[in-house]
Tab-separated table of C-alpha atoms in Angstrom:
chain	number	residue	atom	x	y	z
T	114	MET	CA	-18.186	-10.860	19.288
T	115	ASP	CA	-18.806	-9.386	15.845
T	116	TRP	CA	-15.949	-10.416	13.552
T	117	PHE	CA	-16.948	-8.104	10.694
T	118	PRO	CA	-14.261	-5.479	11.514
T	119	LEU	CA	-11.542	-8.122	11.114
T	120	TYR	CA	-13.024	-9.405	7.861
T	121	ASN	CA	-13.460	-5.888	6.504
T	122	SER	CA	-9.958	-4.806	7.543
T	123	LEU	CA	-8.390	-7.856	5.889
T	124	ARG	CA	-10.499	-7.342	2.769
T	125	ILE	CA	-9.571	-3.675	2.475
T	126	ALA	CA	-5.886	-4.352	3.184
T	127	LEU	CA	-5.722	-7.193	0.651
T	128	PHE	CA	-7.328	-5.265	-2.226
T	129	ALA	CA	-5.331	-2.138	-1.403
T	130	THR	CA	-2.096	-4.166	-1.377
T	131	VAL	CA	-2.840	-5.671	-4.800
T	132	ILE	CA	-3.497	-2.208	-6.252
T	133	VAL	CA	-0.441	-0.661	-4.620
T	134	PHE	CA	1.784	-3.603	-5.604
T	135	PHE	CA	1.357	-3.000	-9.324
T	136	ALA	CA	1.034	0.792	-9.110
T	137	GLY	CA	4.086	1.121	-6.861
T	138	ILE	CA	6.273	-1.135	-8.996
T	139	TYR	CA	5.220	0.628	-12.191
T	140	ALA	CA	5.863	4.085	-10.728
T	141	ALA	CA	9.207	3.077	-9.212
T	142	HIS	CA	10.456	1.447	-12.417
T	143	LEU	CA	9.359	4.392	-14.534
T	144	ILE	CA	10.776	7.116	-12.281
T	145	CYS	CA	14.144	5.364	-11.902
T	146	ARG	CA	14.720	5.933	-15.612
T	147	LEU	CA	13.771	9.629	-15.687
T	148	PRO	CA	16.150	12.627	-15.484
T	149	ARG	CA	17.183	13.584	-11.965
T	150	TRP	CA	15.165	16.827	-11.671
T	151	ILE	CA	11.959	15.207	-12.910
T	152	LYS	CA	12.620	12.271	-10.609
T	153	GLY	CA	12.975	14.620	-7.645
T	154	VAL	CA	9.676	16.403	-8.315
T	155	LEU	CA	7.694	13.213	-8.832
T	156	ASP	CA	9.355	11.571	-5.849
T	157	VAL	CA	8.184	14.367	-3.555
T	158	PHE	CA	4.644	14.212	-4.936
T	159	LEU	CA	4.335	10.413	-4.657
T	160	THR	CA	5.805	10.338	-1.155
T	161	LEU	CA	3.558	13.075	0.284
T	162	PRO	CA	0.936	10.654	1.709
T	163	LEU	CA	3.696	9.185	3.875
T	164	VAL	CA	4.369	12.472	5.694
T	165	LEU	CA	0.952	14.128	5.593
T	166	PRO	CA	-1.445	13.440	8.485
T	167	PRO	CA	-3.806	10.650	7.360
T	168	THR	CA	-6.821	12.842	8.123
T	169	VAL	CA	-5.488	15.421	5.657
T	170	VAL	CA	-5.138	12.696	3.023
T	171	GLY	CA	-8.722	11.657	3.738
T	172	TYR	CA	-9.873	15.258	3.378
T	173	PHE	CA	-8.175	15.564	-0.010
T	174	LEU	CA	-9.843	12.333	-1.129
T	175	LEU	CA	-13.224	13.719	-0.075
T	176	CYS	CA	-12.478	16.904	-2.015
T	177	ILE	CA	-11.970	14.774	-5.120
T	178	PHE	CA	-14.421	11.893	-4.741
T	179	GLY	CA	-17.096	13.404	-2.487
T	180	THR	CA	-20.653	13.059	-3.793
T	181	LYS	CA	-20.877	16.851	-4.163
T	182	ARG	CA	-17.591	17.140	-6.037
T	183	PRO	CA	-17.257	16.947	-9.869
T	184	VAL	CA	-15.558	13.523	-9.933
T	185	GLY	CA	-17.912	12.115	-7.302
T	186	ILE	CA	-20.970	13.472	-9.125
T	187	TRP	CA	-19.744	11.989	-12.406
T	188	LEU	CA	-19.177	8.556	-10.841
T	189	LEU	CA	-22.609	8.628	-9.223
T	190	GLU	CA	-24.497	9.792	-12.320
T	191	THR	CA	-22.613	7.618	-14.803
T	192	PHE	CA	-22.098	4.393	-12.864
T	193	GLN	CA	-24.337	4.838	-9.785
T	194	PHE	CA	-21.140	4.362	-7.864
T	195	LYS	CA	-19.869	6.380	-4.921
T	196	ILE	CA	-16.597	6.264	-3.004
T	197	PRO	CA	-17.541	7.708	0.418
T	198	MET	CA	-19.190	5.564	3.089
T	199	ASN	CA	-18.539	2.135	1.580
T	200	CYS	CA	-15.816	-0.497	1.267
T	201	TYR	CA	-14.431	1.014	-1.946
T	202	GLY	CA	-13.637	4.226	-0.120
T	203	GLY	CA	-11.739	2.242	2.492
T	204	ILE	CA	-9.717	0.499	-0.197
T	205	LEU	CA	-8.915	3.831	-1.866
T	206	ALA	CA	-7.871	5.451	1.405
T	207	ALA	CA	-5.687	2.499	2.417
T	208	ALA	CA	-4.094	2.338	-1.032
T	209	VAL	CA	-3.213	6.043	-1.125
T	210	VAL	CA	-1.764	6.080	2.385
T	211	SER	CA	0.279	2.887	1.938
T	212	PHE	CA	1.444	3.594	-1.636
T	213	PRO	CA	4.658	5.441	-0.632
T	214	LEU	CA	5.918	2.401	1.289
T	215	MET	CA	5.715	0.173	-1.776
T	216	TYR	CA	7.006	2.882	-4.086
T	217	ARG	CA	10.036	3.770	-1.964
T	218	THR	CA	10.962	0.150	-1.297
T	219	ALA	CA	10.596	-0.859	-4.944
T	220	ARG	CA	12.558	2.172	-6.101
T	221	GLY	CA	15.406	1.337	-3.737
T	222	ALA	CA	15.454	-2.238	-5.021
T	223	PHE	CA	15.495	-1.123	-8.664
T	224	GLU	CA	18.229	1.440	-8.059
T	225	SER	CA	20.452	-1.230	-6.477
T	226	PHE	CA	19.897	-3.581	-9.419
T	227	ASP	CA	23.051	-4.325	-11.405
T	228	GLN	CA	22.360	-2.659	-14.756
T	229	THR	CA	25.047	-4.717	-16.483
T	230	LEU	CA	22.615	-7.647	-16.349
T	231	ARG	CA	20.055	-5.568	-18.236
T	232	TYR	CA	22.599	-4.444	-20.833
T	233	SER	CA	23.762	-8.021	-21.331
T	234	ALA	CA	20.183	-9.158	-21.872
T	235	GLN	CA	19.638	-6.380	-24.406
T	236	THR	CA	22.657	-7.525	-26.412
T	237	LEU	CA	20.994	-10.939	-26.627
T	238	GLY	CA	17.934	-9.344	-28.225
T	239	LEU	CA	15.594	-9.866	-25.292
T	240	SER	CA	12.591	-7.565	-25.018
T	241	GLU	CA	12.265	-4.992	-22.252
T	242	ARG	CA	9.195	-6.799	-20.906
T	243	TYR	CA	11.075	-10.079	-20.709
T	244	ILE	CA	14.060	-8.403	-19.043
T	245	PHE	CA	11.837	-6.727	-16.463
T	246	TRP	CA	9.769	-9.759	-15.440
T	247	ARG	CA	12.384	-12.489	-15.824
T	248	ILE	CA	15.591	-10.715	-14.776
T	249	THR	CA	14.943	-7.454	-12.908
T	250	MET	CA	12.012	-8.607	-10.767
T	251	PRO	CA	13.647	-11.874	-9.593
T	252	ALA	CA	16.816	-9.978	-8.681
T	253	CYS	CA	14.797	-7.414	-6.686
T	254	ARG	CA	12.274	-9.834	-5.218
T	255	GLN	CA	13.401	-9.498	-1.590
T	256	GLY	CA	12.887	-5.743	-1.588
T	257	ILE	CA	9.601	-6.099	-3.447
T	258	LEU	CA	8.333	-8.703	-0.984
T	259	ALA	CA	9.344	-6.568	1.994
T	260	GLY	CA	7.534	-3.583	0.495
T	261	THR	CA	4.443	-5.686	-0.122
T	262	VAL	CA	4.331	-6.920	3.466
T	263	LEU	CA	4.811	-3.393	4.834
T	264	THR	CA	2.092	-2.117	2.506
T	265	PHE	CA	-0.343	-4.736	3.771
T	266	ALA	CA	0.489	-3.894	7.391
T	267	ARG	CA	0.001	-0.167	6.811
T	268	ALA	CA	-3.281	-0.704	4.981
T	269	LEU	CA	-4.521	-3.014	7.728
T	270	GLY	CA	-3.858	-0.461	10.448
T	271	GLU	CA	-5.066	2.611	8.556
T	272	TYR	CA	-7.428	4.822	10.551
T	273	GLY	CA	-7.196	8.549	9.764
T	274	ALA	CA	-7.999	8.638	6.047
T	275	THR	CA	-10.412	5.713	6.397
T	276	SER	CA	-12.413	7.400	9.145
T	277	MET	CA	-12.647	10.566	7.043
T	278	ILE	CA	-13.908	8.949	3.869
T	279	VAL	CA	-15.960	5.963	5.096
T	280	GLY	CA	-16.641	6.718	8.755
T	281	TYR	CA	-17.900	3.994	11.026
T	282	THR	CA	-20.978	1.919	10.221
T	283	PRO	CA	-21.269	-1.465	12.007
T	284	GLY	CA	-21.512	-4.317	9.532
T	285	LYS	CA	-20.695	-2.057	6.569
T	286	THR	CA	-17.588	0.110	6.928
T	287	ALA	CA	-16.256	-0.804	10.387
T	288	THR	CA	-12.573	-1.751	10.543
T	289	ILE	CA	-10.417	-2.810	13.472
T	290	SER	CA	-9.040	0.703	13.926
T	291	THR	CA	-12.379	2.509	13.753
T	292	THR	CA	-13.972	-0.142	15.974
T	293	VAL	CA	-11.362	0.354	18.692
T	294	TYR	CA	-12.028	4.093	18.638
T	295	GLN	CA	-15.805	3.650	18.817
T	296	LEU	CA	-15.529	1.126	21.642
T	297	TRP	CA	-13.293	3.512	23.555
T	298	ARG	CA	-15.805	6.323	23.058
T	299	THR	CA	-18.564	4.155	24.486
T	300	ASP	CA	-16.446	3.035	27.473
T	301	ASN	CA	-16.326	-0.583	26.290
T	302	GLU	CA	-12.636	-0.956	27.094
T	303	THR	CA	-12.772	-4.747	27.495
T	304	LEU	CA	-13.864	-5.346	23.909
T	305	ALA	CA	-11.576	-2.596	22.673
T	306	MET	CA	-8.629	-4.351	24.304
T	307	GLN	CA	-9.567	-7.618	22.592
T	308	TRP	CA	-9.397	-5.905	19.207
T	309	ILE	CA	-6.116	-4.258	20.169
T	310	ILE	CA	-4.642	-7.665	21.033
T	311	ILE	CA	-5.822	-9.068	17.687
T	312	ASN	CA	-4.204	-6.136	15.897
T	313	LEU	CA	-0.980	-6.582	17.870
T	314	ILE	CA	-0.814	-10.264	16.923
T	315	ILE	CA	-1.272	-9.505	13.226
T	316	SER	CA	1.267	-6.659	13.330
T	317	THR	CA	3.806	-8.858	15.121
T	318	VAL	CA	3.467	-11.584	12.508
T	319	VAL	CA	3.945	-9.014	9.731
T	320	LEU	CA	7.086	-7.577	11.343
T	321	ILE	CA	8.520	-11.071	11.809
T	322	LEU	CA	7.976	-11.739	8.105
T	323	VAL	CA	9.746	-8.484	7.186
T	324	ASN	CA	12.696	-9.338	9.439
T	325	MET	CA	12.913	-12.817	7.940
T	326	LEU	CA	12.993	-11.378	4.422
T	327	GLU	CA	15.696	-8.871	5.377
T	328	GLN	CA	17.776	-11.560	7.065
T	329	ARG	CA	17.428	-13.817	4.065
T	330	GLU	CA	18.684	-11.027	1.809
T	331	LYS	CA	21.668	-10.379	4.099
T	332	ASN	CA	22.550	-14.075	4.099
T	333	LYS	CA	22.484	-14.137	0.300
T	334	LYS	CA	24.754	-11.106	0.066
T	335	THR	CA	27.165	-12.680	2.562
T	336	LYS	CA	27.342	-15.868	0.517
T	337	ARG	CA	28.022	-13.916	-2.654
T	338	MET	CA	30.894	-12.051	-1.004
T	339	GLU	CA	32.400	-15.352	0.170
């Protein structure tokens, strides 16, 4: 059994999660402080990948980063670097599709943060960077962790956008999702089922982690109320 699809899926999901973690937190923290009408417009734009079909997202990415498009041509001529049909395209696709999960979760956590703590820290002369990393982030860590786990799970199971931008090449771009589809197309249902079981195990573990984080947060709130 070729384990490359598992390795490639985990690699893509991990790098995509790291990118989305920082991008999602930055976007959520920034937008929470904007006027309501600007917040509404940006919120719709940043959440679109969550409601659009993944294949449509993949098509838009090809329209931007395709080797015959201006950005794709510039990347290829300047850096000899192309997005389609390699691991980097998979990371980009997974990051774009999973971004709304991290953004929405982080935004919810920041909006529920008690701003009196921030104001108190400001009166003590603490910098905004210190307040964010040492006060806001620890207070919102449960929501941030839950968003991170969900982001990883979504990136790991991504198929539509990934298949559009990187396709399926054994030993190069194959992921668990694209491998299952190819095995089904070639009537190799036994091996396809093995990959499905592996994916189910990983997904179950991820959901258990999310539930544990949510339960831990509920227990903390209950203790505070007591």
